[in-house]
């Protein structure tokens, strides 16, 4: 009996050790595996992490250094790496086109948009970037419908030409202009007209100023303390929302007045509450204003620095005008579709300078992607600019070379690493409109003016691209030549 007891105790001990070993191994394996599977990377300094070296590199005055930070990390860790950026130590950066596509195409399923809290507070409860699920799909669909390719000719062609031609007429008298600020004004006038049927910005200085403050605050620290950029931006948001509500009231009180704007369309459809409409209109103004106007201004800079490209685009537009005769020089849809080299210039400008240089996502649960674990609670920073400036995909990526696109058609490139307008369920609904506006702007500029830069202007590219002093140029009217 005693012998049996002793045997049972020994057996139990052996079994316990085996069980412990197996469990222990599994725990070790799991932890190890988790460590192994989190993308490799570094953390940098407490709080600031590696933000300073990131900013220094992307905003370098030397084009060839703009990808230095990413190159260094990529050569050490690969195109998906862990890093501490913008106060978020749990950030995973992707410059891997395949992974970026996977993240963006699984919007709503495995990932969802997650923007910095300053952006979210300023765009409001129904600003599209912070709306998820069914409502996001519905609002996105509404934006796509309003801005679709088929509507450009009927809804936008005439207004764009009118706003640009009248706006540029004033430039003739001014001669020296900061082109980036002037492009802002042109696009704001256009968006104000198309969204709310507002008169030009010169007559609405308070709105223009409010909008400038609003944009300036979008990516800054969300400190609502008087005097900070965020506080000014938040106040500006209130001014802008108030203006939109005034327009809503006006449409209701004077239904007999015919306004050809998006606000009227949305009110007539009667699908959304006033609160949703106000946030949607403000978001469209925000999303469509800075992005297009900045791209226009950088296109001017790149063309100025590349005489051969400037010559070629000028010849393209001169030929369009010549084919029309002197009496009616209004552009048609066919003219737009014939602007082949212009499309190359636009594609290349969007590659060199992304008006939306990155998009932010968060995993909705722990996600396994190839060998990596992308844990819930982390941020995925899809670095579009990082992909666009990658030598692996673009020969001499730091050089402006519009001819690299000359074998492509009119549509936005399907190259898997080129995604200036994002991808998937949040693909920019304004991407046809943006390219249309930029093309018509370049047409008017190169056919009406020659110009030279007034000083060598430095530029920054992140978080929002801009040029020092708005890139001042001296204009010479071509009409008097
Ligand atoms: C050069 C010009 C533009 C660029 C580079 C650009 C880029 C982008 C990008 C990358 C996104 C995706 C954001 C994300 O996935 O989180 C986006 C979204 C969006 N864009 Fe644009 N955009 C431009 C012009 C416009 C214009 C002209 C409009 C409209 C007037 C517009 C309206 C929107 C809207 C409404 C969204 C949000 C879509 C959603 O979240 O469902 N964009 N844009």
Short mmCIF file of C-alpha atoms and ligand atoms in Angstrom, two decimals:
data_model
loop_
_atom_site.label_atom_id
_atom_site.label_comp_id
_atom_site.label_asym_id
_atom_site.label_seq_id
_atom_site.Cartn_x
_atom_site.Cartn_y
_atom_site.Cartn_z
CA UNK A 1 0.00 0.00 0.00
CA UNK A 2 2.79 2.32 1.06
CA UNK A 3 4.64 1.35 -2.11
CA UNK A 4 1.56 2.23 -4.20
CA UNK A 5 1.19 5.58 -2.44
CA UNK A 6 4.84 6.42 -3.05
CA UNK A 7 4.45 5.46 -6.76
CA UNK A 8 1.32 7.63 -7.09
CA UNK A 9 3.11 10.62 -5.51
CA UNK A 10 6.11 10.22 -7.83
CA UNK A 11 3.79 9.86 -10.86
CA UNK A 12 1.83 12.95 -9.83
CA UNK A 13 5.07 14.90 -9.40
CA UNK A 14 6.36 13.80 -12.82
CA UNK A 15 3.02 14.65 -14.48
CA UNK A 16 2.93 18.04 -12.74
CA UNK A 17 6.45 18.82 -13.92
CA UNK A 18 5.50 17.80 -17.48
CA UNK A 19 2.34 19.94 -17.37
CA UNK A 20 4.31 22.87 -15.92
CA UNK A 21 6.99 22.47 -18.56
CA UNK A 22 4.43 22.37 -21.38
CA UNK A 23 2.49 25.36 -20.00
CA UNK A 24 5.69 27.25 -19.25
CA UNK A 25 6.98 26.59 -22.74
CA UNK A 26 3.72 27.81 -24.19
CA UNK A 27 3.81 30.99 -22.09
CA UNK A 28 7.43 31.59 -23.05
CA UNK A 29 6.65 30.77 -26.69
CA UNK A 30 3.65 33.11 -26.68
CA UNK A 31 5.53 36.00 -25.08
CA UNK A 32 8.48 35.35 -27.32
CA UNK A 33 6.23 35.06 -30.29
CA UNK A 34 4.43 38.28 -29.42
CA UNK A 35 7.75 40.08 -29.11
CA UNK A 36 8.96 38.57 -32.32
CA UNK A 37 5.81 39.40 -34.15
CA UNK A 38 5.43 43.04 -33.17
CA UNK A 39 7.11 44.96 -36.02
CA UNK A 40 10.72 45.76 -35.12
CA UNK A 41 11.71 49.30 -34.25
CA UNK A 42 12.90 51.76 -31.69
CA UNK A 43 11.31 54.01 -29.10
CA UNK A 44 13.63 57.03 -28.93
CA UNK A 45 13.37 59.65 -26.18
CA UNK A 46 10.55 59.69 -23.61
CA UNK A 47 7.44 61.59 -24.85
CA UNK A 48 9.06 63.19 -27.92
CA UNK A 49 10.19 59.79 -29.15
CA UNK A 50 11.70 60.23 -32.59
CA UNK A 51 9.46 63.10 -33.68
CA UNK A 52 12.28 65.64 -33.94
CA UNK A 53 14.42 63.56 -36.29
CA UNK A 54 11.28 62.70 -38.30
CA UNK A 55 10.35 66.40 -38.71
CA UNK A 56 13.95 67.42 -39.42
CA UNK A 57 14.20 64.87 -42.20
CA UNK A 58 10.82 65.33 -43.92
CA UNK A 59 11.18 69.14 -43.84
CA UNK A 60 14.82 69.12 -44.92
CA UNK A 61 15.74 71.93 -47.34
CA UNK A 62 17.53 69.26 -49.39
CA UNK A 63 15.04 67.23 -51.41
CA UNK A 64 17.25 64.15 -51.30
CA UNK A 65 17.14 64.16 -47.47
CA UNK A 66 13.36 64.19 -47.12
CA UNK A 67 13.24 60.42 -46.81
CA UNK A 68 16.38 60.09 -44.68
CA UNK A 69 14.54 59.18 -41.47
CA UNK A 70 12.43 56.58 -43.25
CA UNK A 71 15.42 55.21 -45.21
CA UNK A 72 17.42 54.73 -42.01
CA UNK A 73 14.56 52.97 -40.23
CA UNK A 74 13.64 50.92 -43.25
CA UNK A 75 17.20 49.66 -43.79
CA UNK A 76 17.38 48.64 -40.10
CA UNK A 77 13.86 47.25 -39.59
CA UNK A 78 12.10 46.91 -42.95
CA UNK A 79 9.17 48.89 -44.43
CA UNK A 80 6.84 48.22 -41.48
CA UNK A 81 8.42 49.47 -38.28
CA UNK A 82 7.62 50.47 -34.74
CA UNK A 83 8.45 53.97 -33.63
CA UNK A 84 7.40 56.69 -31.19
CA UNK A 85 5.98 59.68 -33.06
CA UNK A 86 3.94 62.77 -32.09
CA UNK A 87 3.70 61.73 -28.45
CA UNK A 88 2.44 58.24 -29.35
CA UNK A 89 5.00 55.57 -28.36
CA UNK A 90 2.77 52.86 -29.80
CA UNK A 91 3.00 53.81 -33.46
CA UNK A 92 3.55 51.46 -36.38
CA UNK A 93 4.78 53.20 -39.53
CA UNK A 94 4.06 51.67 -42.92
CA UNK A 95 5.89 52.52 -46.13
CA UNK A 96 5.07 49.06 -47.41
CA UNK A 97 2.54 49.56 -50.26
CA UNK A 98 1.04 46.12 -49.78
CA UNK A 99 0.50 46.54 -46.05
CA UNK A 100 -0.71 50.15 -46.51
CA UNK A 101 -3.27 48.91 -49.05
CA UNK A 102 -4.33 46.12 -46.68
CA UNK A 103 -4.85 48.64 -43.86
CA UNK A 104 -6.77 51.14 -46.00
CA UNK A 105 -8.91 48.55 -47.77
CA UNK A 106 -9.93 47.01 -44.48
CA UNK A 107 -11.33 50.29 -43.16
CA UNK A 108 -14.29 49.52 -40.91
CA UNK A 109 -13.44 45.80 -40.81
CA UNK A 110 -10.06 45.41 -39.12
CA UNK A 111 -9.00 49.07 -38.93
CA UNK A 112 -10.64 52.45 -38.53
CA UNK A 113 -9.54 56.05 -38.99
CA UNK A 114 -7.99 57.53 -35.88
CA UNK A 115 -6.89 61.14 -36.15
CA UNK A 116 -5.14 63.32 -33.54
CA UNK A 117 -7.51 64.75 -30.96
CA UNK A 118 -6.97 68.37 -32.13
CA UNK A 119 -8.17 67.38 -35.63
CA UNK A 120 -11.15 65.50 -34.24
CA UNK A 121 -12.24 68.36 -31.96
CA UNK A 122 -12.04 70.86 -34.78
CA UNK A 123 -13.82 68.85 -37.46
CA UNK A 124 -16.71 68.18 -35.10
CA UNK A 125 -18.88 65.21 -34.25
CA UNK A 126 -19.85 64.57 -37.89
CA UNK A 127 -16.60 65.63 -39.59
CA UNK A 128 -16.11 62.61 -41.84
CA UNK A 129 -12.69 61.53 -40.59
CA UNK A 130 -14.07 60.74 -37.16
CA UNK A 131 -17.32 59.13 -38.26
CA UNK A 132 -17.35 55.35 -38.51
CA UNK A 133 -19.59 52.48 -39.63
CA UNK A 134 -22.89 52.95 -41.42
CA UNK A 135 -23.00 56.76 -41.08
CA UNK A 136 -19.47 57.12 -42.54
CA UNK A 137 -20.49 55.00 -45.54
CA UNK A 138 -23.62 57.10 -46.03
CA UNK A 139 -21.85 60.47 -45.73
CA UNK A 140 -18.98 59.24 -47.89
CA UNK A 141 -21.53 58.17 -50.52
CA UNK A 142 -23.15 61.61 -50.38
CA UNK A 143 -19.76 63.29 -50.91
CA UNK A 144 -18.91 60.92 -53.79
CA UNK A 145 -22.26 61.67 -55.40
CA UNK A 146 -21.84 65.41 -55.13
CA UNK A 147 -18.30 65.39 -56.49
CA UNK A 148 -18.35 62.57 -59.03
CA UNK A 149 -16.63 62.83 -62.40
CA UNK A 150 -19.91 63.04 -64.30
CA UNK A 151 -20.94 66.14 -62.31
CA UNK A 152 -17.80 68.15 -62.93
CA UNK A 153 -18.78 69.40 -66.36
CA UNK A 154 -22.34 70.34 -65.41
CA UNK A 155 -21.81 71.54 -61.83
CA UNK A 156 -18.28 72.91 -61.68
CA UNK A 157 -16.85 73.82 -65.10
CA UNK A 158 -18.49 77.22 -65.47
CA UNK A 159 -17.98 78.32 -61.86
CA UNK A 160 -14.33 77.27 -61.76
CA UNK A 161 -13.59 79.20 -64.94
CA UNK A 162 -15.48 82.24 -63.73
CA UNK A 163 -13.84 82.30 -60.27
CA UNK A 164 -10.33 81.72 -61.66
CA UNK A 165 -10.61 84.19 -64.53
CA UNK A 166 -12.02 87.01 -62.39
CA UNK A 167 -9.58 86.23 -59.56
CA UNK A 168 -6.55 86.24 -61.85
CA UNK A 169 -7.66 89.43 -63.55
CA UNK A 170 -6.91 91.21 -60.29
CA UNK A 171 -3.40 89.73 -60.26
CA UNK A 172 -2.54 91.66 -63.44
CA UNK A 173 -2.60 94.92 -61.52
CA UNK A 174 -0.71 93.54 -58.51
CA UNK A 175 2.33 92.17 -60.38
CA UNK A 176 4.16 90.77 -57.31
CA UNK A 177 2.12 88.08 -55.59
CA UNK A 178 2.67 85.30 -53.03
CA UNK A 179 1.33 82.52 -55.20
CA UNK A 180 0.43 80.10 -52.40
CA UNK A 181 -1.73 82.69 -50.60
CA UNK A 182 -3.35 83.66 -53.89
CA UNK A 183 -4.15 80.02 -54.69
CA UNK A 184 -5.72 79.71 -51.23
CA UNK A 185 -7.91 82.68 -52.00
CA UNK A 186 -8.96 81.34 -55.42
CA UNK A 187 -9.91 77.93 -54.03
CA UNK A 188 -11.64 79.41 -51.00
CA UNK A 189 -13.72 81.59 -53.32
CA UNK A 190 -14.57 78.53 -55.35
CA UNK A 191 -15.44 76.32 -52.39
CA UNK A 192 -17.40 79.15 -50.73
CA UNK A 193 -19.42 79.53 -53.93
CA UNK A 194 -19.99 75.82 -54.57
CA UNK A 195 -20.81 74.86 -50.99
CA UNK A 196 -22.68 77.90 -49.68
CA UNK A 197 -23.07 80.29 -52.61
CA UNK A 198 -20.91 82.85 -50.81
CA UNK A 199 -19.51 85.97 -52.51
CA UNK A 200 -15.71 86.12 -53.08
CA UNK A 201 -13.39 86.05 -50.04
CA UNK A 202 -12.37 89.71 -50.53
CA UNK A 203 -15.94 90.61 -49.59
CA UNK A 204 -15.96 88.17 -46.71
CA UNK A 205 -12.67 88.88 -45.00
CA UNK A 206 -13.86 87.67 -41.59
CA UNK A 207 -14.73 84.24 -43.02
CA UNK A 208 -11.42 84.00 -44.85
CA UNK A 209 -9.53 84.93 -41.65
CA UNK A 210 -11.58 82.45 -39.60
CA UNK A 211 -10.79 79.76 -42.08
CA UNK A 212 -7.06 80.50 -41.96
CA UNK A 213 -7.12 80.22 -38.16
CA UNK A 214 -9.18 77.05 -38.39
CA UNK A 215 -6.76 75.31 -40.78
CA UNK A 216 -3.75 76.47 -38.75
CA UNK A 217 -5.10 74.66 -35.69
CA UNK A 218 -6.00 71.33 -37.20
CA UNK A 219 -2.78 69.46 -36.45
CA UNK A 220 -1.53 71.38 -33.40
CA UNK A 221 -1.65 70.51 -29.69
CA UNK A 222 -5.28 70.54 -28.44
CA UNK A 223 -4.69 73.07 -25.65
CA UNK A 224 -7.81 75.19 -25.39
CA UNK A 225 -5.99 77.99 -23.51
CA UNK A 226 -6.57 81.58 -24.72
CA UNK A 227 -3.87 82.69 -27.14
CA UNK A 228 -2.93 79.22 -28.43
CA UNK A 229 -3.36 78.26 -32.08
CA UNK A 230 -5.87 75.61 -31.01
CA UNK A 231 -8.01 78.12 -29.06
CA UNK A 232 -8.03 80.46 -32.07
CA UNK A 233 -8.94 77.55 -34.35
CA UNK A 234 -11.74 76.45 -32.05
CA UNK A 235 -13.15 79.98 -31.98
CA UNK A 236 -12.87 80.09 -35.76
CA UNK A 237 -14.82 76.82 -35.98
CA UNK A 238 -17.66 78.45 -34.05
CA UNK A 239 -17.65 81.45 -36.45
CA UNK A 240 -17.75 79.15 -39.47
CA UNK A 241 -20.48 76.88 -38.09
CA UNK A 242 -22.52 79.98 -37.20
CA UNK A 243 -22.15 81.21 -40.79
CA UNK A 244 -23.33 77.82 -42.13
CA UNK A 245 -26.37 77.91 -39.81
CA UNK A 246 -27.15 81.44 -41.06
CA UNK A 247 -27.09 80.10 -44.62
CA UNK A 248 -29.40 77.20 -43.63
CA UNK A 249 -31.82 79.70 -42.06
CA UNK A 250 -31.63 81.91 -45.13
CA UNK A 251 -32.48 78.98 -47.46
CA UNK A 252 -35.54 78.16 -45.31
CA UNK A 253 -36.77 81.75 -45.13
CA UNK A 254 -36.25 82.46 -48.83
CA UNK A 255 -37.03 79.26 -50.72
CA UNK A 256 -37.80 81.35 -53.80
CA UNK A 257 -34.13 82.34 -54.23
CA UNK A 258 -32.31 79.91 -56.48
CA UNK A 259 -28.97 78.93 -54.94
CA UNK A 260 -26.90 76.53 -56.99
CA UNK A 261 -24.87 75.18 -54.07
CA UNK A 262 -24.31 71.92 -52.20
CA UNK A 263 -26.02 73.20 -49.06
CA UNK A 264 -29.29 73.69 -50.94
CA UNK A 265 -28.97 70.21 -52.48
CA UNK A 266 -28.45 68.63 -49.05
CA UNK A 267 -31.38 70.53 -47.51
CA UNK A 268 -33.66 69.56 -50.40
CA UNK A 269 -32.70 65.89 -50.06
CA UNK A 270 -33.79 66.10 -46.42
CA UNK A 271 -31.77 63.05 -45.36
CA UNK A 272 -29.60 64.64 -42.68
CA UNK A 273 -30.13 66.79 -39.59
CA UNK A 274 -28.87 70.41 -39.63
CA UNK A 275 -26.06 69.42 -37.29
CA UNK A 276 -24.79 66.74 -39.69
CA UNK A 277 -25.15 69.06 -42.69
CA UNK A 278 -23.20 71.86 -40.96
CA UNK A 279 -20.31 69.53 -40.03
CA UNK A 280 -20.31 67.94 -43.49
CA UNK A 281 -20.17 71.32 -45.26
CA UNK A 282 -17.38 72.52 -42.97
CA UNK A 283 -15.49 69.28 -43.50
CA UNK A 284 -15.76 69.56 -47.30
CA UNK A 285 -14.48 73.13 -47.06
CA UNK A 286 -11.59 71.93 -44.91
CA UNK A 287 -10.78 68.84 -47.02
CA UNK A 288 -11.07 70.63 -50.35
CA UNK A 289 -9.46 73.96 -49.62
CA UNK A 290 -5.91 73.58 -48.35
CA UNK A 291 -5.21 70.38 -50.29
CA UNK A 292 -6.00 71.61 -53.82
CA UNK A 293 -4.63 75.12 -53.35
CA UNK A 294 -1.34 73.88 -51.90
CA UNK A 295 -0.91 71.45 -54.80
CA UNK A 296 -1.52 74.29 -57.28
CA UNK A 297 1.10 76.48 -55.62
CA UNK A 298 3.71 73.71 -55.50
CA UNK A 299 3.04 72.92 -59.17
CA UNK A 300 3.95 76.55 -59.91
CA UNK A 301 7.17 76.20 -57.89
CA UNK A 302 8.21 72.96 -59.61
CA UNK A 303 7.40 74.35 -63.07
CA UNK A 304 9.39 77.50 -62.31
CA UNK A 305 12.38 75.36 -61.38
CA UNK A 306 12.03 73.18 -64.49
CA UNK A 307 11.97 75.34 -67.65
CA UNK A 308 11.53 72.36 -69.98
CA UNK A 309 8.36 71.25 -68.16
CA UNK A 310 7.08 74.84 -68.10
CA UNK A 311 7.68 75.14 -71.85
CA UNK A 312 5.87 71.88 -72.55
CA UNK A 313 2.81 72.70 -70.44
CA UNK A 314 2.61 76.22 -71.89
CA UNK A 315 2.68 74.79 -75.42
CA UNK A 316 -0.10 72.35 -74.51
CA UNK A 317 -2.37 75.13 -73.29
CA UNK A 318 -1.45 77.60 -76.04
CA UNK A 319 -2.43 74.91 -78.56
CA UNK A 320 -5.82 74.46 -76.86
CA UNK A 321 -6.49 78.21 -77.05
CA UNK A 322 -5.29 78.40 -80.66
CA UNK A 323 -7.73 75.67 -81.64
CA UNK A 324 -10.63 77.74 -80.28
CA UNK A 325 -10.35 81.04 -82.06
CA UNK A 326 -10.36 84.47 -80.42
CA UNK A 327 -14.09 84.96 -79.77
CA UNK A 328 -14.80 82.16 -77.37
CA UNK A 329 -11.94 80.87 -75.31
CA UNK A 330 -14.10 79.07 -72.77
CA UNK A 331 -12.80 75.59 -72.02
CA UNK A 332 -14.90 72.53 -72.76
CA UNK A 333 -14.81 69.07 -71.24
CA UNK A 334 -12.94 67.78 -74.33
CA UNK A 335 -10.30 70.47 -73.79
CA UNK A 336 -9.84 69.23 -70.25
CA UNK A 337 -9.55 65.63 -71.38
CA UNK A 338 -6.90 66.65 -73.91
CA UNK A 339 -4.55 68.10 -71.25
CA UNK A 340 -2.17 65.14 -71.25
CA UNK A 341 1.06 66.72 -70.10
CA UNK A 342 -0.87 68.76 -67.49
CA UNK A 343 -2.04 65.49 -65.93
CA UNK A 344 1.61 64.36 -65.77
CA UNK A 345 2.50 67.61 -63.98
CA UNK A 346 -0.36 67.14 -61.51
CA UNK A 347 0.52 63.49 -60.81
CA UNK A 348 4.17 64.38 -60.29
CA UNK A 349 3.35 67.35 -58.02
CA UNK A 350 1.12 65.11 -55.91
CA UNK A 351 3.95 62.59 -55.68
CA UNK A 352 6.55 65.17 -54.66
CA UNK A 353 4.28 66.99 -52.20
CA UNK A 354 1.38 65.17 -50.59
CA UNK A 355 -1.20 67.66 -49.36
CA UNK A 356 -2.27 64.75 -47.16
CA UNK A 357 1.18 63.25 -46.38
CA UNK A 358 -0.14 60.48 -44.13
CA UNK A 359 -3.29 58.82 -42.87
CA UNK A 360 -3.89 57.43 -39.39
CA UNK A 361 -5.61 54.15 -38.53
CA UNK A 362 -6.18 52.06 -35.41
CA UNK A 363 -6.70 48.28 -35.39
CA UNK A 364 -10.17 47.36 -34.11
CA UNK A 365 -8.69 44.17 -32.61
CA UNK A 366 -5.28 42.44 -32.53
CA UNK A 367 -4.47 41.89 -36.20
CA UNK A 368 -2.05 39.36 -37.59
CA UNK A 369 -0.45 40.43 -40.83
CA UNK A 370 2.14 38.06 -42.30
CA UNK A 371 4.72 37.62 -39.50
CA UNK A 372 3.57 40.63 -37.54
CA UNK A 373 1.12 41.29 -34.79
CA UNK A 374 -0.52 44.72 -35.06
CA UNK A 375 -2.03 45.07 -31.58
CA UNK A 376 -5.23 46.87 -30.70
CA UNK A 377 -4.40 50.15 -28.98
CA UNK A 378 -1.59 50.98 -31.42
CA UNK A 379 -1.72 53.57 -34.22
CA UNK A 380 -0.86 52.69 -37.81
CA UNK A 381 0.73 55.65 -39.53
CA UNK A 382 0.39 55.02 -43.27
CA UNK A 383 3.10 57.28 -44.56
CA UNK A 384 1.98 58.10 -48.11
CA UNK A 385 4.82 60.60 -48.70
CA UNK A 386 7.31 57.98 -47.58
CA UNK A 387 6.06 55.69 -50.36
CA UNK A 388 5.99 58.48 -52.93
CA UNK A 389 9.63 59.42 -52.29
CA UNK A 390 10.91 55.85 -52.31
CA UNK A 391 13.77 55.26 -54.78
CA UNK A 392 12.68 51.61 -55.07
CA UNK A 393 9.55 52.70 -56.89
CA UNK A 394 10.52 55.99 -58.52
CA UNK A 395 13.85 56.53 -60.25
CA UNK A 396 15.47 59.69 -58.81
CA UNK A 397 12.48 60.06 -56.56
CA UNK A 398 13.57 63.43 -55.16
CA UNK A 399 13.50 65.02 -58.65
CA UNK A 400 10.47 66.59 -60.28
CA UNK A 401 10.05 64.63 -63.47
CA UNK A 402 6.51 64.82 -64.94
CA UNK A 403 7.59 62.71 -67.95
CA UNK A 404 7.71 59.64 -65.72
CA UNK A 405 3.90 59.53 -66.08
CA UNK A 406 3.69 60.08 -69.81
CA UNK A 407 2.70 56.50 -70.65
CA UNK A 408 -0.29 56.66 -68.33
CA UNK A 409 -3.80 57.78 -69.21
CA UNK A 410 -5.89 60.59 -67.76
CA UNK A 411 -7.00 58.61 -64.71
CA UNK A 412 -5.12 58.68 -61.45
CA UNK A 413 -2.24 56.19 -61.54
CA UNK A 414 -2.92 52.60 -60.51
CA UNK A 415 0.70 52.12 -59.36
CA UNK A 416 0.30 50.25 -56.06
CA UNK A 417 2.73 52.55 -54.21
CA UNK A 418 1.12 55.79 -55.44
CA UNK A 419 -1.84 56.79 -53.28
CA UNK A 420 -2.05 60.60 -52.87
CA UNK A 421 -5.81 60.32 -52.40
CA UNK A 422 -5.72 57.33 -50.05
CA UNK A 423 -7.51 54.04 -50.80
CA UNK A 424 -10.44 51.87 -49.81
CA UNK A 425 -13.54 53.03 -47.97
CA UNK A 426 -12.16 56.52 -47.38
CA UNK A 427 -10.68 57.12 -50.83
CA UNK A 428 -10.87 60.89 -51.30
CA UNK A 429 -14.27 61.70 -52.88
CA UNK A 430 -12.79 64.99 -54.15
CA UNK A 431 -10.05 63.46 -56.28
CA UNK A 432 -11.68 64.19 -59.63
CA UNK A 433 -12.54 67.73 -58.57
CA UNK A 434 -9.04 68.42 -57.21
CA UNK A 435 -7.33 67.41 -60.47
CA UNK A 436 -9.93 69.33 -62.49
CA UNK A 437 -9.39 72.54 -60.48
CA UNK A 438 -5.61 72.27 -60.67
CA UNK A 439 -5.69 71.69 -64.45
CA UNK A 440 -7.97 74.70 -65.08
CA UNK A 441 -5.83 76.82 -62.77
CA UNK A 442 -2.63 75.90 -64.66
CA UNK A 443 -4.38 76.59 -67.97
CA UNK A 444 -5.28 80.12 -66.91
CA UNK A 445 -1.91 80.80 -65.33
CA UNK A 446 0.35 79.71 -68.18
CA UNK A 447 -1.77 81.23 -70.94
CA UNK A 448 -2.09 84.60 -69.18
CA UNK A 449 1.28 85.07 -67.48
CA UNK A 450 4.98 84.56 -67.52
CA UNK A 451 6.65 84.90 -64.14
CA UNK A 452 9.85 84.67 -62.18
CA UNK A 453 10.42 83.92 -58.48
CA UNK A 454 11.26 86.95 -56.35
CA UNK A 455 13.41 85.02 -53.90
CA UNK A 456 14.62 81.50 -53.31
CA UNK A 457 11.84 80.18 -51.13
CA UNK A 458 12.19 77.38 -48.61
CA UNK A 459 9.39 74.90 -48.05
CA UNK A 460 8.13 72.59 -45.37
CA UNK A 461 6.24 69.40 -46.16
CA UNK A 462 4.82 68.16 -42.86
CA UNK A 463 2.27 68.27 -41.27
CA UNK A 464 0.89 70.56 -43.99
CA UNK A 465 3.08 71.57 -46.93
CA UNK A 466 3.76 75.28 -47.34
CA UNK A 467 6.32 77.67 -48.78
CA UNK A 468 8.04 80.55 -46.99
CA UNK A 469 6.19 83.84 -47.61
CA UNK A 470 3.78 81.95 -49.88
CA UNK A 471 6.40 81.75 -52.69
CA UNK A 472 6.45 85.32 -54.01
CA UNK A 473 6.62 85.66 -57.82
CA UNK A 474 6.61 88.61 -60.25
CA UNK A 475 4.00 88.30 -62.98
CA UNK A 476 4.20 89.61 -66.55
CA UNK A 477 1.02 89.60 -68.57
CA UNK A 478 1.37 87.59 -71.78
CA UNK A 479 -1.54 89.45 -73.34
CA UNK A 480 0.67 92.49 -73.86
CA UNK A 481 3.48 90.56 -75.52
C1 LIG B 1 -4.94 67.58 -53.96
C2 LIG B 1 -6.07 67.52 -53.32
C3 LIG B 1 -6.48 66.46 -52.34
C4 LIG B 1 -5.74 65.48 -51.73
C5 LIG B 1 -4.26 65.17 -51.89
C6 LIG B 1 -6.65 64.73 -50.87
C7 LIG B 1 -6.29 63.63 -50.12
C8 LIG B 1 -7.16 62.90 -49.34
C9 LIG B 1 -6.82 61.69 -48.63
C10 LIG B 1 -5.43 61.04 -48.61
C11 LIG B 1 -7.93 61.26 -48.01
C12 LIG B 1 -8.07 59.97 -47.18
C13 LIG B 1 -8.03 60.20 -45.70
C14 LIG B 1 -8.06 58.88 -44.95
O1 LIG B 1 -8.06 57.82 -45.55
O2 LIG B 1 -8.05 58.92 -43.71
C15 LIG B 1 -8.99 62.20 -48.29
C16 LIG B 1 -10.27 62.11 -47.79
C17 LIG B 1 -11.26 63.00 -48.09
N1 LIG B 1 -11.21 64.04 -49.00
FE1 LIG B 1 -9.60 64.60 -50.05
N2 LIG B 1 -7.91 65.28 -50.98
C18 LIG B 1 -7.85 66.33 -51.87
C19 LIG B 1 -8.89 67.13 -52.29
C20 LIG B 1 -10.19 67.02 -51.85
C21 LIG B 1 -11.29 67.83 -52.32
C22 LIG B 1 -11.21 68.90 -53.40
C23 LIG B 1 -12.40 67.45 -51.59
C24 LIG B 1 -13.81 67.94 -51.65
C25 LIG B 1 -14.20 69.12 -51.91
C26 LIG B 1 -11.98 66.37 -50.70
C27 LIG B 1 -12.82 65.71 -49.83
C28 LIG B 1 -12.43 64.65 -49.04
C29 LIG B 1 -13.34 63.99 -48.10
C30 LIG B 1 -14.81 64.34 -47.85
C31 LIG B 1 -12.60 62.97 -47.49
C32 LIG B 1 -13.05 62.01 -46.39
C33 LIG B 1 -13.56 60.71 -46.91
C34 LIG B 1 -14.01 59.78 -45.78
O3 LIG B 1 -13.42 59.83 -44.69
O4 LIG B 1 -14.94 59.02 -46.01
N3 LIG B 1 -10.65 66.14 -50.89
N4 LIG B 1 -8.49 63.18 -49.13
#
